[in-house]
Coordinates of C-alpha atoms and ligand atoms in Angstrom, one line a residue:
M1 CA -81.9 37.6 -54.3
P2 CA -79.4 40.2 -52.9
V3 CA -80.8 43.1 -51.3
D4 CA -79.7 46.7 -52.4
T5 CA -76.5 47.8 -50.3
E6 CA -77.7 51.4 -50.6
I7 CA -80.1 52.4 -48.2
K8 CA -82.1 55.5 -49.0
V9 CA -83.1 57.6 -46.1
E10 CA -86.4 59.1 -46.4
L11 CA -87.7 62.0 -44.6
P12 CA -91.3 61.9 -44.7
N13 CA -93.5 64.1 -43.0
A14 CA -95.8 62.4 -40.4
K15 CA -98.7 64.9 -40.4
D16 CA -98.9 64.6 -44.2
A17 CA -98.9 60.8 -43.8
F18 CA -101.4 60.7 -41.1
E19 CA -103.8 62.9 -43.2
A20 CA -103.4 60.9 -46.2
L21 CA -104.4 57.9 -44.3
S22 CA -107.4 59.7 -42.6
Q23 CA -108.8 60.4 -46.1
K24 CA -108.7 56.7 -46.8
R25 CA -110.5 56.0 -43.5
A26 CA -113.9 55.6 -44.8
V27 CA -113.0 53.6 -47.8
V28 CA -111.0 51.2 -45.8
N29 CA -113.3 50.9 -42.7
Y30 CA -116.4 50.1 -44.8
A31 CA -114.4 47.6 -46.6
S32 CA -116.5 44.3 -47.0
I33 CA -115.0 41.0 -46.0
D34 CA -114.0 40.4 -49.4
N35 CA -111.9 43.5 -49.7
R36 CA -110.2 42.6 -46.5
R37 CA -109.6 39.0 -47.7
K38 CA -108.1 40.3 -51.0
R39 CA -105.6 42.3 -49.2
L40 CA -104.4 39.6 -47.0
K41 CA -104.4 37.2 -49.9
K42 CA -102.1 39.6 -51.8
L43 CA -99.9 40.0 -48.8
L44 CA -99.6 36.3 -48.4
Q45 CA -98.8 36.0 -52.3
W46 CA -96.1 38.5 -51.9
I47 CA -94.3 37.1 -49.0
M48 CA -94.4 33.4 -50.6
K49 CA -93.0 34.8 -53.7
N50 CA -90.3 37.0 -51.9
R51 CA -89.2 34.6 -49.3
D52 CA -85.6 34.8 -50.6
R53 CA -85.5 38.5 -50.6
I54 CA -86.8 38.5 -46.9
K55 CA -84.2 36.0 -45.9
A56 CA -81.6 38.0 -47.6
A57 CA -82.6 41.2 -46.0
V58 CA -82.8 39.7 -42.4
Y59 CA -79.4 38.1 -43.0
K60 CA -77.9 41.2 -44.0
D61 CA -79.1 43.0 -40.8
F62 CA -77.8 40.4 -38.4
Q63 CA -76.9 37.2 -40.1
K64 CA -80.0 35.3 -39.1
P65 CA -79.7 31.8 -40.6
G66 CA -82.2 31.6 -43.6
V67 CA -84.1 28.5 -42.2
E68 CA -84.5 30.4 -38.8
V69 CA -85.9 33.2 -41.0
D70 CA -88.6 30.9 -42.3
V71 CA -89.5 29.6 -38.7
T72 CA -89.5 32.8 -36.9
E73 CA -90.1 35.3 -39.2
I74 CA -92.1 34.1 -42.2
Y75 CA -94.1 31.1 -40.9
P76 CA -95.7 33.4 -37.8
V77 CA -96.9 35.8 -40.5
T78 CA -98.3 33.6 -43.0
G79 CA -99.9 31.5 -40.2
E80 CA -101.5 34.7 -39.0
I81 CA -102.9 35.5 -42.6
K82 CA -104.1 31.7 -43.0
Q83 CA -105.8 32.1 -39.7
A84 CA -107.4 35.4 -40.5
L85 CA -108.6 34.2 -43.8
T86 CA -110.3 31.0 -42.4
H87 CA -111.9 32.8 -39.5
L88 CA -112.6 36.4 -40.6
D89 CA -116.4 35.8 -41.4
Q90 CA -116.9 34.4 -37.8
W91 CA -114.7 37.1 -36.3
M92 CA -116.5 40.0 -38.1
R93 CA -119.9 38.5 -37.4
P94 CA -121.8 40.4 -34.7
T95 CA -122.2 38.6 -31.5
K96 CA -125.7 38.1 -30.2
V97 CA -126.3 38.9 -26.6
D98 CA -128.9 37.4 -24.3
A99 CA -131.4 39.8 -22.6
T100 CA -131.7 39.6 -18.9
I101 CA -135.0 39.8 -17.1
T102 CA -134.9 43.6 -16.9
Y103 CA -134.0 44.0 -20.5
L104 CA -136.9 41.6 -21.5
G105 CA -138.2 43.0 -25.1
T106 CA -134.8 44.3 -26.1
R107 CA -132.4 42.7 -28.8
S108 CA -128.6 43.3 -28.5
E109 CA -125.3 42.3 -30.1
I110 CA -121.7 43.5 -30.2
R111 CA -120.4 44.7 -33.4
Y112 CA -117.0 44.8 -34.6
E113 CA -116.0 48.0 -36.1
P114 CA -112.5 48.9 -37.3
K115 CA -110.8 51.6 -35.0
G116 CA -109.8 53.6 -38.0
V117 CA -106.2 54.9 -38.7
C118 CA -103.7 52.7 -36.8
L119 CA -100.0 53.0 -36.0
I120 CA -97.6 50.1 -35.6
I121 CA -94.1 50.6 -34.1
S122 CA -91.9 47.5 -34.2
P123 CA -88.5 46.4 -32.8
W124 CA -85.5 45.0 -34.5
N125 CA -85.3 41.3 -33.1
F126 CA -87.8 39.9 -35.3
P127 CA -88.1 42.7 -37.7
F128 CA -90.5 41.2 -40.3
N129 CA -92.4 39.1 -38.1
L130 CA -93.2 42.0 -35.6
S131 CA -93.9 44.7 -38.4
V132 CA -96.3 42.5 -40.7
G133 CA -97.7 40.3 -38.0
P134 CA -99.5 43.2 -36.3
L135 CA -100.3 44.5 -39.8
V136 CA -102.2 41.3 -40.7
S137 CA -104.4 41.9 -37.5
C138 CA -105.0 45.5 -38.4
L139 CA -106.0 44.7 -41.9
A140 CA -108.4 41.9 -40.8
A141 CA -110.0 44.2 -38.5
G142 CA -110.5 46.9 -41.5
N143 CA -108.1 49.6 -40.6
A144 CA -105.7 51.7 -42.3
A145 CA -102.2 51.6 -41.2
L146 CA -98.8 53.5 -40.7
L147 CA -96.0 51.3 -40.0
K148 CA -92.6 52.4 -38.6
P149 CA -90.2 49.4 -38.5
S150 CA -86.9 49.6 -36.3
E151 CA -84.0 51.8 -37.7
D152 CA -81.8 49.0 -36.5
T153 CA -82.6 46.6 -39.1
P154 CA -82.5 48.9 -42.1
N155 CA -82.4 46.2 -45.0
T156 CA -85.7 44.5 -43.5
S157 CA -87.3 47.9 -43.1
K158 CA -86.5 49.0 -46.7
L159 CA -87.8 45.7 -47.8
I160 CA -91.1 46.2 -45.9
A161 CA -91.5 49.5 -47.5
E162 CA -91.1 48.0 -50.9
M163 CA -93.4 45.1 -50.2
V164 CA -96.1 47.7 -49.0
D165 CA -95.6 49.7 -52.2
E166 CA -96.2 46.7 -54.2
V167 CA -99.1 45.2 -52.3
F168 CA -101.1 48.1 -51.2
E169 CA -102.7 51.0 -52.7
D170 CA -102.6 53.9 -50.1
E171 CA -104.4 52.2 -47.1
V172 CA -100.9 51.1 -45.8
M173 CA -97.9 53.5 -45.4
V174 CA -94.3 52.9 -44.1
M175 CA -92.1 55.5 -42.5
Q176 CA -88.3 54.6 -42.0
G177 CA -86.5 56.3 -39.0
G178 CA -85.6 56.2 -35.5
K179 CA -86.6 58.1 -32.3
E180 CA -87.1 61.5 -33.8
L181 CA -89.4 60.2 -36.4
A182 CA -91.3 58.1 -33.9
T183 CA -91.8 61.0 -31.5
E184 CA -93.2 63.2 -34.6
I185 CA -95.6 60.2 -35.8
L186 CA -96.7 59.8 -31.9
A187 CA -97.9 63.5 -31.8
M188 CA -100.6 62.4 -34.5
P189 CA -104.1 61.5 -33.1
F190 CA -104.1 57.8 -34.2
D191 CA -107.2 55.6 -33.4
H192 CA -105.1 52.8 -32.0
I193 CA -101.2 52.4 -31.4
F194 CA -99.6 49.0 -31.5
F195 CA -96.1 49.2 -30.1
T196 CA -93.6 46.4 -29.6
G197 CA -90.5 47.4 -27.8
S198 CA -89.0 48.0 -24.3
P199 CA -91.0 48.8 -21.4
G200 CA -88.9 52.1 -21.3
V201 CA -90.0 53.3 -24.7
G202 CA -93.4 51.7 -23.9
K203 CA -93.9 54.4 -21.5
I204 CA -93.0 57.0 -23.8
V205 CA -95.5 55.7 -26.2
M206 CA -98.2 55.5 -23.6
K207 CA -97.7 59.1 -22.4
A208 CA -97.9 60.3 -26.1
A209 CA -100.9 58.2 -26.5
A210 CA -102.7 59.7 -23.6
E211 CA -102.4 63.4 -25.1
N212 CA -105.0 62.0 -27.8
L213 CA -106.8 59.5 -25.5
T214 CA -105.6 56.9 -28.1
S215 CA -105.8 53.4 -27.1
V216 CA -102.7 51.1 -27.0
T217 CA -101.6 47.8 -27.2
L218 CA -98.1 47.5 -25.7
E219 CA -96.0 44.4 -26.3
L220 CA -93.0 44.8 -24.2
G221 CA -90.1 42.8 -22.5
G222 CA -88.6 41.7 -19.1
K223 CA -87.2 39.0 -17.4
S224 CA -88.9 35.7 -18.3
P225 CA -87.9 33.0 -15.3
C226 CA -87.5 29.3 -16.3
V227 CA -88.2 27.0 -13.2
V228 CA -86.5 23.6 -13.3
H229 CA -87.7 21.2 -10.6
K230 CA -86.1 17.9 -9.8
S231 CA -89.2 16.1 -11.2
A232 CA -88.2 17.3 -14.8
N233 CA -86.6 15.1 -17.6
I234 CA -83.3 16.7 -17.6
K235 CA -82.5 15.7 -21.3
D236 CA -85.7 17.1 -22.7
T237 CA -85.4 20.2 -20.5
A238 CA -81.9 21.0 -21.5
K239 CA -82.6 20.5 -25.1
R240 CA -85.6 22.9 -25.1
I241 CA -84.1 25.8 -22.9
A242 CA -81.1 25.6 -25.2
F243 CA -83.2 26.0 -28.3
G244 CA -85.6 28.9 -26.6
K245 CA -82.6 30.6 -25.1
F246 CA -80.0 30.6 -28.1
L247 CA -82.3 30.9 -31.0
N248 CA -82.0 34.5 -32.7
N249 CA -78.9 34.6 -30.6
G250 CA -81.0 35.1 -27.4
Q251 CA -82.4 38.3 -28.6
T252 CA -86.0 36.9 -28.2
C253 CA -88.5 38.8 -25.9
I254 CA -89.9 35.5 -24.4
A255 CA -86.5 33.7 -24.3
P256 CA -85.9 32.1 -20.9
D257 CA -84.0 35.0 -19.3
Y258 CA -82.7 33.1 -16.2
I259 CA -83.0 29.6 -14.8
L260 CA -84.0 28.8 -11.2
V261 CA -83.1 25.1 -10.7
E262 CA -83.1 22.9 -7.6
E263 CA -79.8 22.7 -6.1
G264 CA -79.5 19.0 -6.4
I265 CA -79.8 18.8 -10.1
K266 CA -77.9 21.9 -11.0
N267 CA -74.8 20.0 -12.3
K268 CA -76.8 17.5 -14.2
L269 CA -78.7 20.4 -15.6
I270 CA -75.6 22.4 -16.8
T271 CA -73.8 19.3 -18.2
E272 CA -76.9 18.5 -20.4
L273 CA -77.2 22.3 -21.3
K274 CA -73.7 22.5 -22.4
S275 CA -74.0 19.4 -24.7
Q276 CA -77.5 20.3 -26.2
V277 CA -76.2 24.0 -27.0
N278 CA -73.2 22.6 -28.9
K279 CA -75.3 20.0 -30.7
L280 CA -78.1 22.5 -31.7
F281 CA -75.7 25.5 -32.7
G282 CA -72.4 23.9 -33.3
E283 CA -70.6 22.3 -36.3
E284 CA -67.9 19.8 -35.7
G285 CA -68.4 20.0 -32.1
Q286 CA -68.0 23.8 -31.6
I287 CA -69.6 26.9 -32.1
S288 CA -67.6 29.4 -34.2
E289 CA -68.2 32.3 -36.5
K290 CA -68.6 29.6 -39.2
A291 CA -71.5 27.9 -37.6
S292 CA -74.4 28.5 -40.1
S293 CA -77.2 27.9 -37.3
Y294 CA -76.0 30.6 -34.9
G295 CA -76.9 34.2 -35.6
R296 CA -75.2 37.7 -34.5
V297 CA -75.9 40.3 -31.9
I298 CA -77.6 43.2 -33.6
N299 CA -75.3 45.9 -33.2
E300 CA -72.2 47.1 -31.3
R301 CA -74.0 48.8 -28.7
H302 CA -75.8 45.8 -27.6
F303 CA -72.5 43.7 -27.9
D304 CA -70.9 46.1 -25.4
R305 CA -73.9 45.9 -23.1
L306 CA -73.8 42.1 -23.2
N307 CA -70.1 42.0 -22.6
D308 CA -70.4 44.4 -19.7
L309 CA -73.3 42.2 -18.2
M310 CA -71.1 39.0 -18.3
Q311 CA -68.0 40.7 -16.7
D312 CA -70.1 42.0 -14.1
A313 CA -71.7 38.6 -13.2
I314 CA -68.2 37.0 -13.1
E315 CA -66.7 39.9 -11.0
K316 CA -69.8 39.4 -8.4
G317 CA -69.0 35.7 -8.2
G318 CA -70.3 33.9 -11.0
K319 CA -68.9 30.7 -12.5
L320 CA -68.4 30.7 -16.2
E321 CA -69.7 27.3 -17.2
L322 CA -69.9 27.7 -21.0
S323 CA -68.3 30.4 -23.1
G324 CA -66.0 30.8 -26.1
E325 CA -65.2 33.1 -29.0
I326 CA -66.6 36.7 -28.3
R327 CA -65.5 39.0 -31.1
K328 CA -66.8 42.5 -31.4
A329 CA -66.2 43.3 -35.1
P330 CA -68.3 40.4 -36.5
R331 CA -70.6 40.9 -33.6
F332 CA -70.1 37.1 -32.7
F333 CA -71.0 36.2 -29.3
H334 CA -70.6 32.6 -28.0
P335 CA -73.3 31.4 -25.9
V336 CA -72.6 31.8 -22.3
I337 CA -73.9 29.9 -19.3
I338 CA -73.0 31.3 -15.6
S339 CA -73.9 29.3 -12.5
D340 CA -73.9 30.7 -8.8
V341 CA -75.1 34.2 -10.0
P342 CA -75.9 36.3 -7.0
L343 CA -79.3 38.0 -7.1
N344 CA -77.4 41.5 -7.2
A345 CA -75.6 41.0 -10.4
R346 CA -76.8 43.2 -13.3
V347 CA -77.6 39.9 -15.3
M348 CA -80.3 39.1 -12.7
M349 CA -81.6 42.6 -12.4
E350 CA -81.9 43.9 -16.2
E351 CA -83.3 42.0 -19.2
I352 CA -80.5 40.2 -20.8
F353 CA -81.7 40.1 -24.4
G354 CA -78.5 38.2 -25.6
P355 CA -76.8 34.7 -25.5
I356 CA -76.0 34.8 -21.7
L357 CA -78.0 32.4 -19.5
P358 CA -77.5 32.9 -15.7
V359 CA -78.2 29.8 -13.5
V360 CA -79.5 30.5 -9.8
T361 CA -80.2 27.5 -7.5
Y362 CA -82.9 27.3 -4.9
K363 CA -83.5 24.9 -1.9
E364 CA -86.9 25.7 -0.8
E365 CA -89.7 25.9 -3.5
S366 CA -90.9 29.1 -1.7
E367 CA -87.7 30.8 -2.7
V368 CA -88.8 30.2 -6.6
I369 CA -91.9 32.2 -5.9
K370 CA -90.0 35.0 -3.9
V371 CA -87.4 35.6 -6.6
I372 CA -90.0 35.9 -9.4
N373 CA -92.3 38.2 -7.3
S374 CA -89.4 40.5 -6.7
K375 CA -89.1 41.5 -10.1
P376 CA -91.9 43.1 -12.4
K377 CA -94.3 40.8 -14.0
P378 CA -92.4 38.8 -16.8
L379 CA -93.5 38.3 -20.4
A380 CA -93.2 34.7 -20.0
L381 CA -93.0 32.1 -17.4
Y382 CA -91.4 28.5 -18.1
F383 CA -91.9 25.7 -15.8
F384 CA -90.1 22.3 -16.2
G385 CA -91.3 19.4 -14.0
S386 CA -94.1 16.9 -13.4
D387 CA -94.8 18.0 -9.8
K388 CA -98.3 19.4 -10.1
K389 CA -98.6 20.8 -6.4
F390 CA -95.4 23.0 -7.0
R391 CA -96.4 23.7 -10.5
E392 CA -99.6 25.1 -9.5
A393 CA -98.2 27.0 -6.6
V394 CA -95.8 28.8 -9.0
L395 CA -98.8 29.6 -11.4
Q396 CA -101.2 30.8 -8.7
Q397 CA -98.8 32.7 -6.6
T398 CA -96.9 34.7 -9.5
S399 CA -98.2 36.6 -12.6
A400 CA -96.7 36.4 -16.2
G401 CA -98.2 37.3 -19.7
S402 CA -98.0 33.8 -20.6
V403 CA -96.9 30.3 -19.4
C404 CA -95.4 27.3 -20.9
I405 CA -95.0 24.2 -19.3
N406 CA -92.3 21.6 -20.1
D407 CA -91.3 23.7 -23.2
C408 CA -90.2 27.1 -24.3
V409 CA -91.2 29.9 -26.8
L410 CA -94.0 27.8 -28.3
Q411 CA -96.8 29.7 -27.1
F412 CA -96.1 32.6 -29.1
T413 CA -97.2 30.9 -32.5
H414 CA -100.2 29.0 -31.2
P415 CA -102.9 30.5 -33.3
N416 CA -105.7 30.2 -30.8
L417 CA -103.9 31.6 -27.8
P418 CA -103.8 35.4 -26.9
F419 CA -100.2 36.7 -26.8
G420 CA -98.9 39.5 -24.5
G421 CA -97.6 40.8 -21.4
V422 CA -98.8 42.2 -18.2
N423 CA -98.2 45.6 -16.8
N424 CA -94.4 46.0 -17.1
S425 CA -94.2 43.3 -19.7
G426 CA -97.0 44.8 -21.6
I427 CA -100.8 45.9 -22.0
G428 CA -103.5 44.2 -24.3
K429 CA -103.1 41.0 -26.4
S430 CA -102.3 40.0 -30.0
H431 CA -102.4 37.3 -32.5
G432 CA -105.3 35.6 -34.3
Y433 CA -108.7 36.6 -33.0
Y434 CA -107.0 38.6 -30.2
G435 CA -105.1 40.4 -32.6
F436 CA -108.4 41.3 -34.6
L437 CA -110.0 42.5 -31.3
A438 CA -106.9 44.8 -30.4
F439 CA -107.6 46.7 -33.8
S440 CA -111.4 46.5 -33.3
N441 CA -113.9 48.6 -31.4
E442 CA -116.3 46.2 -29.6
K443 CA -119.5 48.4 -30.2
P444 CA -122.5 47.2 -28.2
V445 CA -125.8 47.7 -30.2
L446 CA -129.1 47.6 -28.2
K447 CA -132.4 47.5 -30.1
Q448 CA -135.5 48.4 -28.2
K449 CA -139.0 47.2 -29.3
R450 CA -141.9 49.7 -30.1
G451 CA -144.6 50.6 -27.6
F452 CA -144.5 49.7 -23.8
A453 CA -141.0 49.1 -22.4
L454 CA -139.9 47.8 -19.3
S455 CA -137.6 50.5 -18.6
Y456 CA -140.9 52.7 -18.2
F457 CA -141.1 51.6 -14.6
F458 CA -137.8 53.6 -13.7
Y459 CA -138.9 56.8 -15.4
P460 CA -139.7 59.7 -13.1
P461 CA -141.8 60.8 -11.2
F462 CA -140.4 58.7 -8.5
T463 CA -143.6 57.6 -6.7
N464 CA -144.2 55.4 -3.7
R465 CA -145.4 52.6 -6.1
M466 CA -142.2 52.7 -7.8
K467 CA -140.0 52.7 -4.7
A468 CA -141.9 49.7 -3.8
L469 CA -141.0 48.0 -7.1
I470 CA -137.3 48.8 -6.7
E471 CA -136.9 46.8 -3.4
P472 CA -137.7 43.4 -4.9
I473 CA -135.4 44.3 -8.0
L474 CA -132.5 45.4 -5.9
R475 CA -133.0 42.2 -3.8
W476 CA -133.7 39.4 -6.3
L477 CA -132.6 40.6 -9.7
Ligands
LIG501 P1 -87.0 49.8 -28.5 O1 -88.2 50.1 -27.4 O2 -85.8 50.5 -28.2 O3 -87.5 50.2 -29.8 C1 -88.6 49.8 -30.5 C2 -89.4 50.7 -31.4 O4 -89.5 52.0 -30.7 C3 -88.3 51.3 -32.6 O5 -89.0 51.2 -33.9 C4 -87.7 52.4 -32.1 O6 -87.5 53.2 -33.4 C5 -88.8 53.1 -31.4 N1 -88.4 54.1 -30.6 C6 -87.3 54.2 -30.0 N2 -87.2 55.2 -29.1 C7 -88.4 55.9 -29.2 C8 -88.9 57.0 -28.5 N3 -88.3 57.8 -27.7 N4 -90.4 57.3 -29.0 C9 -90.9 56.4 -29.7 N5 -90.5 55.4 -30.3 C10 -89.2 55.0 -30.1 O7 -86.9 48.1 -28.3 P2 -85.8 47.3 -29.4 O8 -84.4 47.6 -28.8 O9 -86.1 47.5 -30.9 O10 -86.4 45.9 -29.0 C11 -86.1 45.2 -27.7 C12 -87.2 45.4 -26.7 O11 -88.4 44.9 -27.3 C13 -86.9 44.2 -25.6 O12 -87.2 44.7 -24.5 C14 -87.9 43.0 -25.9 O13 -88.1 42.3 -24.8 C15 -89.1 43.9 -26.5 N6 -89.8 43.1 -27.5 C16 -91.1 42.6 -27.0 C17 -91.8 41.9 -27.8 C18 -93.3 41.4 -27.6 O14 -93.8 40.9 -28.2 N7 -93.8 41.5 -26.2 C19 -91.3 41.5 -29.1 C20 -89.9 41.8 -29.3 C21 -89.2 42.5 -28.5

């Protein structure tokens, strides 16, 4: 079904929206499990019924192929909903906590209360998935939500607003706009902010949150390294890297950003990568504008940025191993592989976020750890190879938000794994149970019994008898 061509720019008032949601706080926050489930089921039904509309909107924004939308936008969200529907009773159930000796006589548990009114700000690269996915966790945890999707994908953002209108009453609101609107919204004292976007804007969000001491989950980006050891199966490795890198036109936060490959197998890997990229994304042996499995760069600003990154790498001595048509008007950027890239090329210093893959070689294994640790902690780290000793050295001596061994990007959709970054690549975790926790206040509740309590031993006056009692407690308990 086609999406309206006319995009209405709404100018909502952030304060009014926040206040309206705050009014709903009590109703939403005390919602029973049945009500939460009802909301999630309604959302699931809407998504399944409107799959074609979602595909049409995302296609209109950046020509993402329909099947790719199914796999990378719709399935991760429906998976999140089903996971929540199956496990919500278990997630919401208070966790009993054992008493230690000094707490004998008490009973304790951790309850999971909704944080309240939450803000979700999302990016353009998976515009449906990264807006509605966090909303699922937010609703599962029993909150009201204000959602601000990206201004760079206006068709998808408009459809999300329509979806919210059709599915929810007034416990969820959508506001469409860019930086100015986001700034206005961020001034409100939300109970939690879930932000997905660049580390630069993440810092702005965290500063604004600090004004109200609002908790944050920051899902950010960075340069995710991909290490290829000589013990790797080159064919499998190339196929999986080609998929993880050029999916969504390389505009994936966890795409392998650059390859670190052992010198001796570089040529073999590049030959295989070229062949796999063509097989996966090409038609009749080549990747052209007609290729139906290959998307587009989001806008001209990013197109120019990517072109500059590529030119800079070539000027600094990089060797173009794979390239093709690069046309600004249709924002078509053929997959690019560049070898012999010096570490001071921009492509090795900035997050690429597009279809350019630099290949850097190493001789000694220690060089790999040095290169990774010379950059801020990445969102993901990929290791291809069967050499356990080297693999463990890389894992133990570097830090990353997540790791995937002998594959790429799969860790994102695993329903039982937490997803998130570390420091520059993010703060906090999301998905499944971890998403539920991000939007919940883990509230400890301790229940004391009547009459004598062990804690009386520590009440004043601080007599010598009490001092004598404290000695063994400090020593042995
Ligand atoms: P961005 O940071 O430019 O924008 C993200 C959102 O922030 C948008 O909704 C935008 O309107 C809003 N925004 C922009 N300026 C703002 C300001 N000054 N104050 C408040 N809000 C503002 O990011 P992007 O270009 O949309 O997305 C690309 C980045 O997102 C990359 O760095 C990528 O790695 C990262 N990313 C991370 C994840 C993850 O899960 N960790 C997922 C996707 C993308």
